[in-house]
Amino acid sequence: MLHDSAHVPKPSLTEILFGLFLRLVSASCFWFALNYWAMLIGFSHGGAGRFDLLTPEWRAAATALAVVYPVAALGLWLLVSWGPVVWVVAAAIEIAMYEFYPVSFGHRPMLVVLHVAVAVTFILFRAALFYQRFRQARQVRVDSP
């Protein structure tokens, strides 16, 4: 007796670990989003980071990141293709803030290192998945009845 449904291959260990990695990055994006929102509404920094008390540079950057980070978190959690793209936008904004404009935003080298490490890990996972799919495509299959 034949199965009525199509055969769905099991995900490899690399695919499972990549999904867990994206969900971990998603949780950190959500944490960053909460921090920016807490700052903007005056809940953190003793109220000194409230939106109406910020400089124009901080208003623009914090508002953009408070919107972009939750979107990136959602996209990464759902494992959709636009999630990493939105994360790259958020990471690029923060890297630009802290590396190219340290007079306005301060200097946070560990945050920059964190973003670079996540980007390198993402690239390594994608390369491993590409290699796996390349090897699977080269294998000889007998699919005819």
PDB file of N, CA, C and O in Angstrom, residues 95 99 108-120:
ATOM      1  N   ILE A  95      25.925  49.394  14.464  1.00  0.00           N
ATOM      2  CA  ILE A  95      27.361  49.471  14.188  1.00  0.00           C
ATOM      3  C   ILE A  95      27.728  50.874  13.732  1.00  0.00           C
ATOM      4  O   ILE A  95      28.746  51.434  14.171  1.00  0.00           O
ATOM      5  N   GLU A  99      30.318  52.898  16.059  1.00  0.00           N
ATOM      6  CA  GLU A  99      31.661  52.902  15.476  1.00  0.00           C
ATOM      7  C   GLU A  99      31.979  54.182  14.713  1.00  0.00           C
ATOM      8  O   GLU A  99      33.105  54.654  14.746  1.00  0.00           O
ATOM      9  N   ARG A 108      30.601  51.358  22.092  1.00  0.00           N
ATOM     10  CA  ARG A 108      30.257  50.054  22.669  1.00  0.00           C
ATOM     11  C   ARG A 108      30.883  48.957  21.820  1.00  0.00           C
ATOM     12  O   ARG A 108      30.227  48.357  20.972  1.00  0.00           O
ATOM     13  N   PRO A 109      32.166  48.677  22.031  1.00  0.00           N
ATOM     14  CA  PRO A 109      32.851  47.702  21.173  1.00  0.00           C
ATOM     15  C   PRO A 109      32.313  46.282  21.314  1.00  0.00           C
ATOM     16  O   PRO A 109      32.316  45.520  20.345  1.00  0.00           O
ATOM     17  N   MET A 110      31.837  45.896  22.484  1.00  0.00           N
ATOM     18  CA  MET A 110      31.332  44.536  22.659  1.00  0.00           C
ATOM     19  C   MET A 110      30.056  44.294  21.841  1.00  0.00           C
ATOM     20  O   MET A 110      29.839  43.198  21.327  1.00  0.00           O
ATOM     21  N   LEU A 111      29.233  45.324  21.714  1.00  0.00           N
ATOM     22  CA  LEU A 111      28.025  45.190  20.915  1.00  0.00           C
ATOM     23  C   LEU A 111      28.374  45.009  19.440  1.00  0.00           C
ATOM     24  O   LEU A 111      27.761  44.192  18.740  1.00  0.00           O
ATOM     25  N   VAL A 112      29.374  45.738  18.975  1.00  0.00           N
ATOM     26  CA  VAL A 112      29.822  45.600  17.592  1.00  0.00           C
ATOM     27  C   VAL A 112      30.394  44.203  17.362  1.00  0.00           C
ATOM     28  O   VAL A 112      30.094  43.550  16.358  1.00  0.00           O
ATOM     29  N   VAL A 113      31.193  43.722  18.306  1.00  0.00           N
ATOM     30  CA  VAL A 113      31.761  42.373  18.200  1.00  0.00           C
ATOM     31  C   VAL A 113      30.638  41.330  18.188  1.00  0.00           C
ATOM     32  O   VAL A 113      30.689  40.353  17.429  1.00  0.00           O
ATOM     33  N   LEU A 114      29.624  41.527  19.000  1.00  0.00           N
ATOM     34  CA  LEU A 114      28.484  40.613  19.036  1.00  0.00           C
ATOM     35  C   LEU A 114      27.793  40.550  17.675  1.00  0.00           C
ATOM     36  O   LEU A 114      27.502  39.464  17.166  1.00  0.00           O
ATOM     37  N   HIS A 115      27.531  41.708  17.079  1.00  0.00           N
ATOM     38  CA  HIS A 115      26.871  41.733  15.769  1.00  0.00           C
ATOM     39  C   HIS A 115      27.730  41.056  14.703  1.00  0.00           C
ATOM     40  O   HIS A 115      27.211  40.298  13.864  1.00  0.00           O
ATOM     41  N   VAL A 116      29.018  41.300  14.723  1.00  0.00           N
ATOM     42  CA  VAL A 116      29.916  40.675  13.740  1.00  0.00           C
ATOM     43  C   VAL A 116      29.955  39.156  13.954  1.00  0.00           C
ATOM     44  O   VAL A 116      29.930  38.385  12.985  1.00  0.00           O
ATOM     45  N   ALA A 117      30.003  38.719  15.212  1.00  0.00           N
ATOM     46  CA  ALA A 117      30.032  37.281  15.501  1.00  0.00           C
ATOM     47  C   ALA A 117      28.751  36.598  15.031  1.00  0.00           C
ATOM     48  O   ALA A 117      28.801  35.491  14.464  1.00  0.00           O
ATOM     49  N   VAL A 118      27.612  37.236  15.225  1.00  0.00           N
ATOM     50  CA  VAL A 118      26.348  36.662  14.756  1.00  0.00           C
ATOM     51  C   VAL A 118      26.341  36.594  13.232  1.00  0.00           C
ATOM     52  O   VAL A 118      25.913  35.586  12.649  1.00  0.00           O
ATOM     53  N   ALA A 119      26.827  37.628  12.569  1.00  0.00           N
ATOM     54  CA  ALA A 119      26.863  37.633  11.106  1.00  0.00           C
ATOM     55  C   ALA A 119      27.788  36.531  10.571  1.00  0.00           C
ATOM     56  O   ALA A 119      27.431  35.814   9.622  1.00  0.00           O
ATOM     57  N   VAL A 120      28.947  36.364  11.178  1.00  0.00           N
ATOM     58  CA  VAL A 120      29.878  35.314  10.741  1.00  0.00           C
ATOM     59  C   VAL A 120      29.271  33.932  10.978  1.00  0.00           C
ATOM     60  O   VAL A 120      29.363  33.041  10.114  1.00  0.00           O
TER      61      VAL A 120
END
